mmCIF file of C-alpha atoms in Angstrom:
data_model
loop_
_atom_site.group_PDB
_atom_site.id
_atom_site.type_symbol
_atom_site.label_atom_id
_atom_site.label_comp_id
_atom_site.label_asym_id
_atom_site.label_seq_id
_atom_site.Cartn_x
_atom_site.Cartn_y
_atom_site.Cartn_z
ATOM 1 C CA MET O 551 13.511 -49.017 -161.521
ATOM 2 C CA ASN O 552 14.690 -50.652 -164.795
ATOM 3 C CA LYS O 553 16.407 -53.999 -165.207
ATOM 4 C CA LYS O 554 19.854 -52.463 -165.512
ATOM 5 C CA ASP O 555 19.527 -50.811 -162.100
ATOM 6 C CA LEU O 556 18.359 -54.062 -160.585
ATOM 7 C CA LEU O 557 21.391 -56.130 -161.629
ATOM 8 C CA PRO O 558 23.916 -54.906 -159.021
ATOM 9 C CA ILE O 559 21.306 -55.355 -156.301
ATOM 10 C CA LEU O 560 20.602 -58.914 -157.411
ATOM 11 C CA PHE O 561 24.335 -59.583 -157.547
ATOM 12 C CA ALA O 562 24.814 -58.245 -154.029
ATOM 13 C CA ALA O 563 21.845 -60.237 -152.751
ATOM 14 C CA GLY O 564 23.231 -63.395 -154.360
ATOM 15 C CA LEU O 565 26.658 -62.791 -152.864
ATOM 16 C CA THR O 566 25.140 -62.248 -149.428
ATOM 17 C CA PHE O 567 23.285 -65.538 -149.743
ATOM 18 C CA LEU O 568 26.456 -67.362 -150.772
ATOM 19 C CA VAL O 569 28.655 -66.085 -147.962
ATOM 20 C CA THR O 570 26.091 -66.228 -145.157
ATOM 21 C CA LYS O 571 26.399 -69.449 -143.223
ATOM 22 C CA PRO O 572 23.139 -70.642 -141.692
ATOM 23 C CA VAL O 573 23.066 -70.483 -137.895
ATOM 24 C CA ASP O 574 23.830 -73.868 -136.375
ATOM 25 C CA ALA O 575 21.232 -74.990 -133.906
ATOM 26 C CA HIS O 576 20.705 -78.490 -132.555
ATOM 27 C CA HIS O 577 22.929 -80.604 -134.760
ATOM 28 C CA ALA O 578 24.364 -83.947 -135.685
ATOM 29 C CA PHE O 579 27.848 -85.026 -134.619
ATOM 30 C CA SER O 580 29.318 -84.659 -138.088
ATOM 31 C CA ALA O 581 28.194 -81.015 -138.407
ATOM 32 C CA GLU O 582 30.684 -79.870 -135.816
ATOM 33 C CA PHE O 583 33.115 -82.659 -134.967
ATOM 34 C CA ASP O 584 35.672 -84.644 -136.935
ATOM 35 C CA ALA O 585 35.597 -88.474 -136.742
ATOM 36 C CA GLU O 586 39.144 -88.468 -138.195
ATOM 37 C CA GLN O 587 40.544 -86.612 -135.178
ATOM 38 C CA PRO O 588 40.169 -88.743 -132.036
ATOM 39 C CA ILE O 589 41.654 -87.154 -128.897
ATOM 40 C CA GLU O 590 42.255 -88.128 -125.307
ATOM 41 C CA LEU O 591 42.889 -85.364 -122.785
ATOM 42 C CA LYS O 592 43.454 -85.336 -119.048
ATOM 43 C CA GLY O 593 42.563 -82.170 -117.188
ATOM 44 C CA VAL O 594 41.057 -80.412 -114.202
ATOM 45 C CA VAL O 595 37.353 -79.503 -114.294
ATOM 46 C CA THR O 596 36.750 -75.721 -114.376
ATOM 47 C CA LYS O 597 33.020 -75.726 -115.174
ATOM 48 C CA LEU O 598 30.153 -78.132 -115.808
ATOM 49 C CA GLU O 599 27.134 -76.685 -117.598
ATOM 50 C CA LEU O 600 24.163 -79.035 -117.218
ATOM 51 C CA VAL O 601 22.174 -77.205 -119.856
ATOM 52 C CA ASN O 602 19.768 -78.260 -122.621
ATOM 53 C CA PRO O 603 20.079 -79.290 -125.385
ATOM 54 C CA HIS O 604 23.732 -80.243 -124.704
ATOM 55 C CA SER O 605 25.736 -80.036 -121.514
ATOM 56 C CA TRP O 606 29.341 -78.859 -121.659
ATOM 57 C CA LEU O 607 32.346 -79.804 -119.532
ATOM 58 C CA TYR O 608 35.303 -77.401 -119.389
ATOM 59 C CA LEU O 609 38.797 -78.601 -118.433
ATOM 60 C CA ASP O 610 42.161 -76.974 -117.877
ATOM 61 C CA VAL O 611 44.627 -79.163 -119.778
ATOM 62 C CA LYS O 612 48.380 -78.831 -119.197
ATOM 63 C CA GLN O 613 50.217 -78.017 -122.408
ATOM 64 C CA PRO O 614 53.825 -79.044 -123.253
ATOM 65 C CA ASP O 615 55.015 -75.573 -122.127
ATOM 66 C CA GLY O 616 53.415 -76.079 -118.719
ATOM 67 C CA ASN O 617 50.642 -73.528 -119.137
ATOM 68 C CA PRO O 618 47.014 -74.660 -118.962
ATOM 69 C CA ALA O 619 44.678 -74.427 -121.931
ATOM 70 C CA ASN O 620 40.919 -74.457 -121.374
ATOM 71 C CA TRP O 621 39.054 -77.090 -123.412
ATOM 72 C CA GLY O 622 35.303 -77.461 -123.787
ATOM 73 C CA PHE O 623 33.639 -80.836 -124.407
ATOM 74 C CA GLU O 624 30.100 -81.365 -125.541
ATOM 75 C CA PHE O 625 28.165 -83.755 -123.316
ATOM 76 C CA GLY O 626 24.731 -85.296 -123.591
ATOM 77 C CA ALA O 627 21.497 -83.729 -122.365
ATOM 78 C CA PRO O 628 21.297 -83.187 -118.579
ATOM 79 C CA PHE O 629 18.615 -85.847 -118.109
ATOM 80 C CA SER O 630 20.530 -88.591 -119.920
ATOM 81 C CA LEU O 631 23.606 -87.694 -117.861
ATOM 82 C CA LYS O 632 21.569 -87.977 -114.673
ATOM 83 C CA GLN O 633 20.419 -91.437 -115.737
ATOM 84 C CA LYS O 634 24.110 -92.367 -115.937
ATOM 85 C CA GLY O 635 24.791 -90.909 -112.496
ATOM 86 C CA ILE O 636 26.409 -87.650 -113.605
ATOM 87 C CA THR O 637 25.417 -84.601 -111.534
ATOM 88 C CA LYS O 638 27.293 -81.496 -110.410
ATOM 89 C CA ALA O 639 28.310 -83.484 -107.323
ATOM 90 C CA SER O 640 30.004 -86.247 -109.341
ATOM 91 C CA LEU O 641 32.012 -83.800 -111.499
ATOM 92 C CA PRO O 642 33.013 -81.063 -109.030
ATOM 93 C CA ILE O 643 35.193 -78.116 -110.058
ATOM 94 C CA GLY O 644 38.840 -79.027 -109.412
ATOM 95 C CA SER O 645 38.428 -82.786 -109.929
ATOM 96 C CA GLU O 646 40.692 -84.544 -112.440
ATOM 97 C CA VAL O 647 39.096 -86.341 -115.377
ATOM 98 C CA THR O 648 40.141 -87.933 -118.645
ATOM 99 C CA VAL O 649 38.030 -87.382 -121.718
ATOM 100 C CA GLN O 650 38.154 -89.550 -124.839
ATOM 101 C CA GLY O 651 36.411 -88.109 -127.860
ATOM 102 C CA PHE O 652 36.765 -86.232 -131.119
ATOM 103 C CA ARG O 653 38.025 -82.763 -131.915
ATOM 104 C CA ALA O 654 35.937 -79.929 -133.354
ATOM 105 C CA LYS O 655 36.282 -79.331 -137.098
ATOM 106 C CA ASN O 656 37.060 -75.645 -136.492
ATOM 107 C CA GLY O 657 40.388 -76.588 -134.851
ATOM 108 C CA LYS O 658 39.663 -74.657 -131.666
ATOM 109 C CA ASN O 659 39.901 -76.142 -128.172
ATOM 110 C CA PHE O 660 36.569 -77.920 -128.373
ATOM 111 C CA GLY O 661 35.628 -81.537 -128.637
ATOM 112 C CA TYR O 662 32.910 -84.119 -128.357
ATOM 113 C CA ALA O 663 33.179 -86.360 -125.299
ATOM 114 C CA VAL O 664 32.422 -90.037 -125.951
ATOM 115 C CA THR O 665 33.811 -91.518 -122.737
ATOM 116 C CA THR O 666 34.728 -89.661 -119.576
ATOM 117 C CA ILE O 667 36.806 -91.295 -116.861
ATOM 118 C CA LEU O 668 35.948 -89.706 -113.525
ATOM 119 C CA SER O 669 38.396 -89.183 -110.661
ATOM 120 C CA ASP O 670 36.996 -92.299 -108.914
ATOM 121 C CA GLY O 671 37.923 -94.409 -111.963
ATOM 122 C CA ARG O 672 34.372 -94.777 -113.247
ATOM 123 C CA ALA O 673 34.148 -94.617 -117.067
ATOM 124 C CA VAL O 674 30.916 -93.058 -118.334
ATOM 125 C CA LYS O 675 29.599 -92.756 -121.885
ATOM 126 C CA THR O 676 28.726 -89.077 -121.964
ATOM 127 C CA GLY O 677 27.960 -88.232 -125.585
ATOM 128 C CA GLY O 678 24.592 -87.080 -126.851
ATOM 129 C CA ALA O 679 24.803 -87.353 -130.644
ATOM 130 C CA GLN O 680 23.331 -90.598 -131.976
ATOM 131 C CA ASP O 681 25.666 -90.709 -134.966
ATOM 132 C CA ALA O 682 28.918 -90.134 -133.056
ATOM 133 C CA PRO O 683 31.458 -92.921 -133.590
ATOM 134 C CA GLY O 684 31.717 -94.995 -130.440
ATOM 135 C CA ALA O 685 28.810 -93.214 -128.748
ATOM 136 C CA GLN O 686 26.690 -96.342 -128.871
ATOM 137 C CA GLU O 687 27.358 -99.513 -126.941
ATOM 138 C CA ASN O 688 28.742 -102.248 -129.202
ATOM 139 C CA PRO O 689 26.451 -105.281 -128.703
ATOM 140 C CA ALA O 690 29.301 -107.599 -129.790
ATOM 141 C CA GLN O 691 31.451 -106.558 -126.840
ATOM 142 C CA MET K 851 5.631 -4.992 -103.248
ATOM 143 C CA LYS K 852 4.175 -5.562 -99.801
ATOM 144 C CA THR K 853 2.853 -9.007 -99.111
ATOM 145 C CA LYS K 854 0.160 -9.738 -96.643
ATOM 146 C CA PRO K 855 1.478 -11.736 -93.672
ATOM 147 C CA THR K 856 0.258 -15.336 -93.732
ATOM 148 C CA GLN K 857 -2.619 -15.817 -91.352
ATOM 149 C CA ARG K 858 -2.812 -18.893 -89.154
ATOM 150 C CA PRO K 859 -6.019 -20.860 -89.794
ATOM 151 C CA THR K 860 -8.738 -20.424 -87.225
ATOM 152 C CA LEU K 861 -9.930 -23.436 -85.203
ATOM 153 C CA PRO K 862 -13.045 -24.075 -87.349
ATOM 154 C CA GLN K 863 -10.867 -23.900 -90.484
ATOM 155 C CA THR K 864 -8.439 -26.456 -89.019
ATOM 156 C CA VAL K 865 -11.295 -28.796 -88.086
ATOM 157 C CA LEU K 866 -12.744 -28.509 -91.597
ATOM 158 C CA LEU K 867 -9.343 -29.210 -93.187
ATOM 159 C CA LEU K 868 -8.772 -32.285 -91.023
ATOM 160 C CA ALA K 869 -12.274 -33.614 -91.651
ATOM 161 C CA SER K 870 -11.954 -33.253 -95.424
ATOM 162 C CA SER K 871 -8.510 -34.933 -95.379
ATOM 163 C CA VAL K 872 -9.934 -37.895 -93.475
ATOM 164 C CA LEU K 873 -12.826 -38.104 -95.930
ATOM 165 C CA LEU K 874 -10.475 -38.012 -98.945
ATOM 166 C CA LEU K 875 -8.240 -40.713 -97.446
ATOM 167 C CA ALA K 876 -11.257 -42.902 -96.737
ATOM 168 C CA LEU K 877 -12.469 -42.445 -100.330
ATOM 169 C CA ALA K 878 -9.028 -43.331 -101.695
ATOM 170 C CA ALA K 879 -8.843 -46.438 -99.506
ATOM 171 C CA HIS K 880 -12.331 -47.417 -100.635
ATOM 172 C CA ASN K 881 -11.271 -47.080 -104.290
ATOM 173 C CA VAL K 882 -8.185 -49.249 -103.748
ATOM 174 C CA ASN K 883 -10.339 -51.854 -101.990
ATOM 175 C CA ALA K 884 -12.904 -51.765 -104.777
ATOM 176 C CA ALA K 885 -10.149 -52.291 -107.367
ATOM 177 C CA THR K 886 -8.472 -55.198 -105.548
ATOM 178 C CA GLN K 887 -11.784 -56.840 -104.682
ATOM 179 C CA LYS K 888 -12.656 -56.953 -108.366
ATOM 180 C CA ILE K 889 -9.483 -58.780 -109.372
ATOM 181 C CA PRO K 890 -10.048 -62.264 -110.747
ATOM 182 C CA ARG K 891 -9.577 -65.071 -108.240
ATOM 183 C CA LEU K 892 -9.214 -68.849 -108.275
ATOM 184 C CA ALA K 893 -11.681 -71.047 -106.374
ATOM 185 C CA ASN K 894 -9.236 -71.027 -103.430
ATOM 186 C CA GLY K 895 -9.431 -67.214 -103.233
ATOM 187 C CA LYS K 896 -5.919 -66.519 -104.568
ATOM 188 C CA PRO K 897 -5.520 -63.899 -107.339
ATOM 189 C CA ASP K 898 -5.801 -65.460 -110.807
ATOM 190 C CA PHE K 899 -3.206 -64.101 -113.238
ATOM 191 C CA SER K 900 -4.543 -66.167 -116.190
ATOM 192 C CA GLY K 901 -4.617 -64.182 -119.401
ATOM 193 C CA ILE K 902 -2.383 -62.705 -122.075
ATOM 194 C CA TRP K 903 -0.044 -59.965 -120.850
ATOM 195 C CA GLN K 904 2.484 -57.570 -122.326
ATOM 196 C CA THR K 905 4.658 -54.691 -121.181
ATOM 197 C CA THR K 906 4.554 -51.256 -122.787
ATOM 198 C CA SER K 907 7.939 -50.352 -121.305
ATOM 199 C CA ALA K 908 11.197 -49.960 -123.243
ATOM 200 C CA ALA K 909 12.893 -52.197 -120.663
ATOM 201 C CA ASP K 910 13.964 -54.835 -123.179
ATOM 202 C CA TYR K 911 15.937 -52.261 -125.180
ATOM 203 C CA ASP K 912 17.885 -51.111 -122.130
ATOM 204 C CA LEU K 913 17.026 -51.374 -118.422
ATOM 205 C CA GLU K 914 19.017 -48.241 -117.644
ATOM 206 C CA PRO K 915 17.992 -44.677 -118.609
ATOM 207 C CA HIS K 916 18.899 -44.038 -122.244
ATOM 208 C CA SER K 917 18.249 -41.503 -124.973
ATOM 209 C CA ASN K 918 17.002 -42.623 -128.357
ATOM 210 C CA ARG K 919 19.291 -44.715 -130.522
ATOM 211 C CA LYS K 920 18.835 -46.106 -134.000
ATOM 212 C CA ASP K 921 18.062 -49.469 -132.419
ATOM 213 C CA ALA K 922 16.121 -48.311 -129.343
ATOM 214 C CA PRO K 923 13.425 -45.868 -128.278
ATOM 215 C CA PRO K 924 14.315 -43.598 -125.330
ATOM 216 C CA SER K 925 13.389 -44.508 -121.760
ATOM 217 C CA ALA K 926 13.805 -43.199 -118.235
ATOM 218 C CA GLY K 927 14.808 -46.729 -117.234
ATOM 219 C CA VAL K 928 13.103 -49.281 -115.001
ATOM 220 C CA VAL K 929 15.829 -49.852 -112.404
ATOM 221 C CA GLU K 930 15.577 -48.517 -108.866
ATOM 222 C CA GLY K 931 18.625 -46.239 -108.520
ATOM 223 C CA PHE K 932 18.726 -46.050 -112.359
ATOM 224 C CA TYR K 933 22.049 -47.857 -113.001
ATOM 225 C CA LEU K 934 23.147 -51.457 -112.424
ATOM 226 C CA PRO K 935 25.859 -51.812 -109.744
ATOM 227 C CA TYR K 936 28.446 -53.661 -111.853
ATOM 228 C CA LEU K 937 31.713 -54.949 -110.444
ATOM 229 C CA PRO K 938 34.583 -53.299 -112.408
ATOM 230 C CA LYS K 939 35.477 -56.357 -114.510
ATOM 231 C CA ALA K 940 31.811 -57.089 -115.252
ATOM 232 C CA LEU K 941 31.304 -53.484 -116.364
ATOM 233 C CA GLU K 942 34.037 -54.004 -118.969
ATOM 234 C CA GLN K 943 32.181 -57.092 -120.197
ATOM 235 C CA LYS K 944 28.915 -55.135 -120.348
ATOM 236 C CA GLN K 945 30.577 -52.443 -122.446
ATOM 237 C CA LYS K 946 31.926 -55.078 -124.842
ATOM 238 C CA ASN K 947 28.461 -56.644 -125.053
ATOM 239 C CA PHE K 948 26.940 -53.226 -125.777
ATOM 240 C CA ALA K 949 29.443 -52.479 -128.539
ATOM 241 C CA GLU K 950 28.604 -55.782 -130.272
ATOM 242 C CA ARG K 951 24.962 -56.093 -129.280
ATOM 243 C CA ASP K 952 23.839 -56.434 -132.888
ATOM 244 C CA LYS K 953 25.790 -59.720 -133.050
ATOM 245 C CA LEU K 954 25.934 -61.052 -129.483
ATOM 246 C CA ASP K 955 22.407 -60.541 -128.137
ATOM 247 C CA PRO K 956 21.155 -64.096 -127.404
ATOM 248 C CA ALA K 957 17.638 -63.047 -128.497
ATOM 249 C CA LEU K 958 18.942 -62.521 -132.059
ATOM 250 C CA LYS K 959 19.894 -66.208 -132.110
ATOM 251 C CA GLY K 960 16.344 -67.118 -131.078
ATOM 252 C CA TYR K 961 17.492 -68.303 -127.640
ATOM 253 C CA THR K 962 15.041 -68.512 -124.764
ATOM 254 C CA LEU K 963 15.019 -65.051 -123.178
ATOM 255 C CA GLY K 964 15.374 -66.103 -119.546
ATOM 256 C CA VAL K 965 14.026 -64.497 -116.373
ATOM 257 C CA PRO K 966 13.135 -61.666 -116.015
ATOM 258 C CA ARG K 967 13.728 -60.663 -119.671
ATOM 259 C CA GLY K 968 10.959 -62.884 -121.023
ATOM 260 C CA ILE K 969 8.446 -60.963 -118.906
ATOM 261 C CA TYR K 970 9.225 -57.484 -120.274
ATOM 262 C CA TYR K 971 10.220 -58.522 -123.812
ATOM 263 C CA PRO K 972 7.783 -56.393 -125.820
ATOM 264 C CA GLU K 973 5.696 -59.283 -127.125
ATOM 265 C CA PRO K 974 2.800 -61.078 -125.428
ATOM 266 C CA PHE K 975 2.966 -64.099 -123.121
ATOM 267 C CA GLN K 976 0.127 -66.119 -121.670
ATOM 268 C CA ILE K 977 -0.411 -67.344 -118.122
ATOM 269 C CA PHE K 978 -2.420 -70.451 -117.268
ATOM 270 C CA GLN K 979 -2.944 -70.800 -113.537
ATOM 271 C CA ARG K 980 -3.990 -73.659 -111.263
ATOM 272 C CA LYS K 981 -3.750 -73.782 -107.501
ATOM 273 C CA GLN K 982 -0.540 -75.849 -107.631
ATOM 274 C CA ASP K 983 1.258 -73.894 -110.382
ATOM 275 C CA LEU K 984 1.323 -71.197 -113.048
ATOM 276 C CA THR K 985 2.366 -72.011 -116.607
ATOM 277 C CA LEU K 986 3.854 -69.121 -118.590
ATOM 278 C CA VAL K 987 3.848 -69.567 -122.365
ATOM 279 C CA HIS K 988 5.953 -66.990 -124.178
ATOM 280 C CA GLN K 989 5.265 -66.069 -127.779
ATOM 281 C CA PHE K 990 9.025 -65.807 -128.373
ATOM 282 C CA GLY K 991 11.161 -68.929 -128.781
ATOM 283 C CA HIS K 992 8.742 -71.651 -127.649
ATOM 284 C CA SER K 993 9.569 -70.946 -123.999
ATOM 285 C CA VAL K 994 7.346 -72.541 -121.387
ATOM 286 C CA ARG K 995 7.972 -71.819 -117.726
ATOM 287 C CA THR K 996 6.405 -73.402 -114.660
ATOM 288 C CA ILE K 997 6.087 -71.479 -111.393
ATOM 289 C CA HIS K 998 5.324 -73.963 -108.613
ATOM 290 C CA THR K 999 2.901 -72.816 -105.897
ATOM 291 C CA ASP K 1000 2.510 -76.194 -104.176
ATOM 292 C CA GLY K 1001 4.959 -75.456 -101.377
ATOM 293 C CA THR K 1002 7.825 -77.517 -102.847
ATOM 294 C CA GLY K 1003 11.417 -76.280 -102.711
ATOM 295 C CA HIS K 1004 14.260 -76.015 -105.226
ATOM 296 C CA PRO K 1005 15.776 -79.357 -106.335
ATOM 297 C CA LYS K 1006 18.932 -80.543 -104.576
ATOM 298 C CA ASP K 1007 20.769 -81.679 -107.744
ATOM 299 C CA PRO K 1008 19.785 -78.930 -110.184
ATOM 300 C CA TYR K 1009 20.573 -78.436 -113.878
ATOM 301 C CA ASP K 1010 21.487 -75.012 -115.308
ATOM 302 C CA TRP K 1011 18.076 -74.112 -116.704
ATOM 303 C CA TRP K 1012 17.470 -71.356 -119.268
ATOM 304 C CA LEU K 1013 14.517 -70.154 -117.169
ATOM 305 C CA GLY K 1014 15.841 -71.192 -113.770
ATOM 306 C CA ASP K 1015 13.749 -73.105 -111.235
ATOM 307 C CA SER K 1016 10.715 -71.154 -109.912
ATOM 308 C CA ARG K 1017 9.142 -71.795 -106.477
ATOM 309 C CA ALA K 1018 6.488 -69.376 -105.233
ATOM 310 C CA HIS K 1019 4.441 -68.470 -102.186
ATOM 311 C CA TRP K 1020 1.699 -65.918 -101.497
ATOM 312 C CA GLU K 1021 2.193 -62.782 -99.417
ATOM 313 C CA GLY K 1022 -1.344 -61.442 -99.153
ATOM 314 C CA ASP K 1023 -2.458 -60.939 -102.765
ATOM 315 C CA SER K 1024 1.114 -60.815 -104.089
ATOM 316 C CA LEU K 1025 2.776 -63.837 -105.673
ATOM 317 C CA VAL K 1026 6.429 -63.992 -104.596
ATOM 318 C CA VAL K 1027 8.605 -66.243 -106.771
ATOM 319 C CA ASP K 1028 12.118 -67.422 -105.924
ATOM 320 C CA VAL K 1029 14.064 -68.291 -109.089
ATOM 321 C CA LYS K 1030 17.569 -69.789 -109.267
ATOM 322 C CA HIS K 1031 19.705 -72.489 -110.986
ATOM 323 C CA PHE K 1032 20.186 -70.525 -114.208
ATOM 324 C CA ASN K 1033 22.785 -70.899 -116.956
ATOM 325 C CA ASP K 1034 24.837 -67.875 -118.029
ATOM 326 C CA LYS K 1035 23.666 -67.739 -121.650
ATOM 327 C CA THR K 1036 20.895 -65.129 -121.429
ATOM 328 C CA TRP K 1037 20.960 -61.316 -121.140
ATOM 329 C CA PHE K 1038 18.701 -58.889 -119.275
ATOM 330 C CA ASP K 1039 18.169 -56.692 -122.344
ATOM 331 C CA ARG K 1040 19.444 -55.820 -125.837
ATOM 332 C CA ALA K 1041 21.998 -53.391 -124.371
ATOM 333 C CA GLY K 1042 24.280 -56.175 -123.154
ATOM 334 C CA ASN K 1043 23.329 -56.172 -119.465
ATOM 335 C CA PHE K 1044 24.205 -59.706 -118.393
ATOM 336 C CA HIS K 1045 24.485 -62.173 -115.507
ATOM 337 C CA SER K 1046 26.369 -65.318 -114.500
ATOM 338 C CA ASP K 1047 25.005 -68.742 -113.545
ATOM 339 C CA ALA K 1048 24.888 -67.500 -109.935
ATOM 340 C CA LEU K 1049 21.849 -65.341 -110.800
ATOM 341 C CA HIS K 1050 19.101 -65.303 -108.174
ATOM 342 C CA VAL K 1051 15.807 -63.528 -108.922
ATOM 343 C CA VAL K 1052 12.924 -62.843 -106.532
ATOM 344 C CA GLU K 1053 9.819 -61.708 -108.434
ATOM 345 C CA THR K 1054 6.740 -60.048 -106.948
ATOM 346 C CA TRP K 1055 3.538 -60.134 -109.003
ATOM 347 C CA THR K 1056 0.696 -57.870 -107.768
ATOM 348 C CA PHE K 1057 -2.599 -56.822 -109.362
ATOM 349 C CA LEU K 1058 -3.068 -53.030 -109.427
ATOM 350 C CA ASP K 1059 -6.496 -53.534 -111.004
ATOM 351 C CA PRO K 1060 -8.073 -56.480 -112.893
ATOM 352 C CA ASN K 1061 -6.141 -55.632 -116.064
ATOM 353 C CA THR K 1062 -2.808 -54.367 -114.742
ATOM 354 C CA ILE K 1063 -0.012 -56.264 -112.975
ATOM 355 C CA GLU K 1064 2.861 -54.561 -111.219
ATOM 356 C CA TYR K 1065 5.877 -56.826 -111.819
ATOM 357 C CA LYS K 1066 8.955 -56.382 -109.652
ATOM 358 C CA ALA K 1067 12.211 -58.311 -109.734
ATOM 359 C CA HIS K 1068 14.946 -58.292 -107.090
ATOM 360 C CA ILE K 1069 18.227 -59.379 -108.694
ATOM 361 C CA GLU K 1070 21.315 -60.823 -107.010
ATOM 362 C CA ASP K 1071 24.472 -62.066 -108.725
ATOM 363 C CA PRO K 1072 27.644 -61.758 -106.656
ATOM 364 C CA ASN K 1073 29.809 -62.687 -109.692
ATOM 365 C CA VAL K 1074 28.607 -59.642 -111.638
ATOM 366 C CA PHE K 1075 27.109 -57.029 -109.282
ATOM 367 C CA SER K 1076 28.454 -55.368 -106.137
ATOM 368 C CA LYS K 1077 24.989 -55.406 -104.525
ATOM 369 C CA PRO K 1078 21.436 -56.555 -105.320
ATOM 370 C CA TRP K 1079 19.199 -54.287 -107.417
ATOM 371 C CA ASP K 1080 15.512 -53.990 -108.290
ATOM 372 C CA LEU K 1081 13.469 -53.362 -111.403
ATOM 373 C CA SER K 1082 9.783 -52.697 -111.872
ATOM 374 C CA VAL K 1083 7.522 -52.751 -114.961
ATOM 375 C CA MET K 1084 3.783 -52.783 -115.625
ATOM 376 C CA LEU K 1085 2.072 -55.582 -117.523
ATOM 377 C CA TYR K 1086 -1.212 -54.935 -119.299
ATOM 378 C CA ARG K 1087 -3.881 -57.474 -120.188
ATOM 379 C CA HIS K 1088 -4.660 -57.975 -123.886
ATOM 380 C CA ARG K 1089 -8.406 -57.488 -124.336
ATOM 381 C CA GLU K 1090 -8.609 -57.283 -128.133
ATOM 382 C CA LYS K 1091 -11.210 -59.545 -129.721
ATOM 383 C CA ASN K 1092 -9.683 -62.855 -130.871
ATOM 384 C CA PHE K 1093 -6.242 -61.895 -129.571
ATOM 385 C CA GLN K 1094 -3.931 -64.894 -129.480
ATOM 386 C CA LEU K 1095 -0.294 -65.878 -129.240
ATOM 387 C CA ILE K 1096 1.387 -66.656 -132.558
ATOM 388 C CA GLU K 1097 4.529 -68.745 -132.335
ATOM 389 C CA ASP K 1098 7.783 -66.883 -132.953
ATOM 390 C CA TYR K 1099 10.365 -69.611 -133.445
ATOM 391 C CA ARG K 1100 13.511 -68.368 -135.136
ATOM 392 C CA PHE K 1101 15.854 -71.348 -135.423
ATOM 393 C CA THR K 1102 14.119 -72.512 -138.574
ATOM 394 C CA LEU K 1103 14.071 -69.188 -140.446
ATOM 395 C CA ASP K 1104 17.368 -69.860 -142.224
ATOM 396 C CA TYR K 1105 16.004 -73.110 -143.626
ATOM 397 C CA ASP K 1106 12.484 -71.966 -144.532
ATOM 398 C CA GLU K 1107 13.213 -71.776 -148.257
ATOM 399 C CA HIS K 1108 14.100 -75.490 -148.300
ATOM 400 C CA TYR K 1109 10.911 -76.672 -146.551
ATOM 401 C CA PRO K 1110 8.688 -78.261 -147.450
ATOM 402 C CA PRO K 1111 10.806 -79.837 -150.221
ATOM 403 C CA LYS K 1112 9.337 -78.885 -153.578
ATOM 404 C CA PRO K 1113 8.245 -81.742 -155.900
ATOM 405 C CA ASP K 1114 10.346 -80.356 -158.788
ATOM 406 C CA GLY K 1115 13.403 -80.069 -156.547
ATOM 407 C CA LYS K 1116 13.609 -76.274 -157.012
#
């Protein structure tokens, strides 16, 4: 194969490299969530996944038109949640919770949960990413 | 053409036939005993599954019978009754999974394969066994699974584990493992056969001879299947000289070219 034949192949390979986004694995807060878009949503729990590396809480949130929209919130790792008293029993399906956090950069119904207020009024820091704004306790407070 | 009428055997013939049958049965039983008596055992007398094992089945490509495809060798299937008893809505999901299997298969993302898929994924895994547990180390995806044989039960406040929670007991020389508390992020095979987080697996591990394990799995998932179903595969011991597991960790492949950072920054 001469150099001339090789050029289109190299071009195609280069293009493939440019448009292929690396698979996201375990990540930092800023890779997926937007610190400029804080949100607070009240909803009814539809599913709690206590799964490594991040747990997820799914809520049905009432929209202005009255229909529910399902939102997913990233939580911390199951073990850190357990240390804070969060198990499947404390977040049962059908219970009402309020989540304060940040919205996903992709604009879909996903977010990062910083604080979750349970139906018994308990507020729990639920985030897992070390660099999430507000995820850490403020020693001055 | 005239055929000779069949003659009834005489009494001596019948006696001879019976005697030889008994002898053959006794020989067969003796062979089975000889094979099972030679299987490796722990100090406490229980069968010792330690070693490196691998399936030769095409189960990971598709559990159900299938002809050859560009992405799969053909197979008669490994499921009792041949086809999985999907609920109608779940069957639709399976068909969608199948159509997009080259994108959606969790194994392509490097995810932990789950149970039972990790067992019949066509790459080796290693078992380390003590009297209180078995540790299964899979070559694929850094998965490590513990099967407890110390008589403890499933936890009361479980997580949704990738490999479930495994508690086992012995039935004769068979290890029977109860596995539950799964998440819903793994598949049974590359053909899109799937489960929910209600999956419950009961495995039976039995030596057929010192180098062959018959592996059976009884699968229940009321969210996906109309009734429980069973699969069965053989696992063979690796006996090659210097055979070893080599890690197969795929999350990092996309970043390999950047690591380690080159001194000239290129």
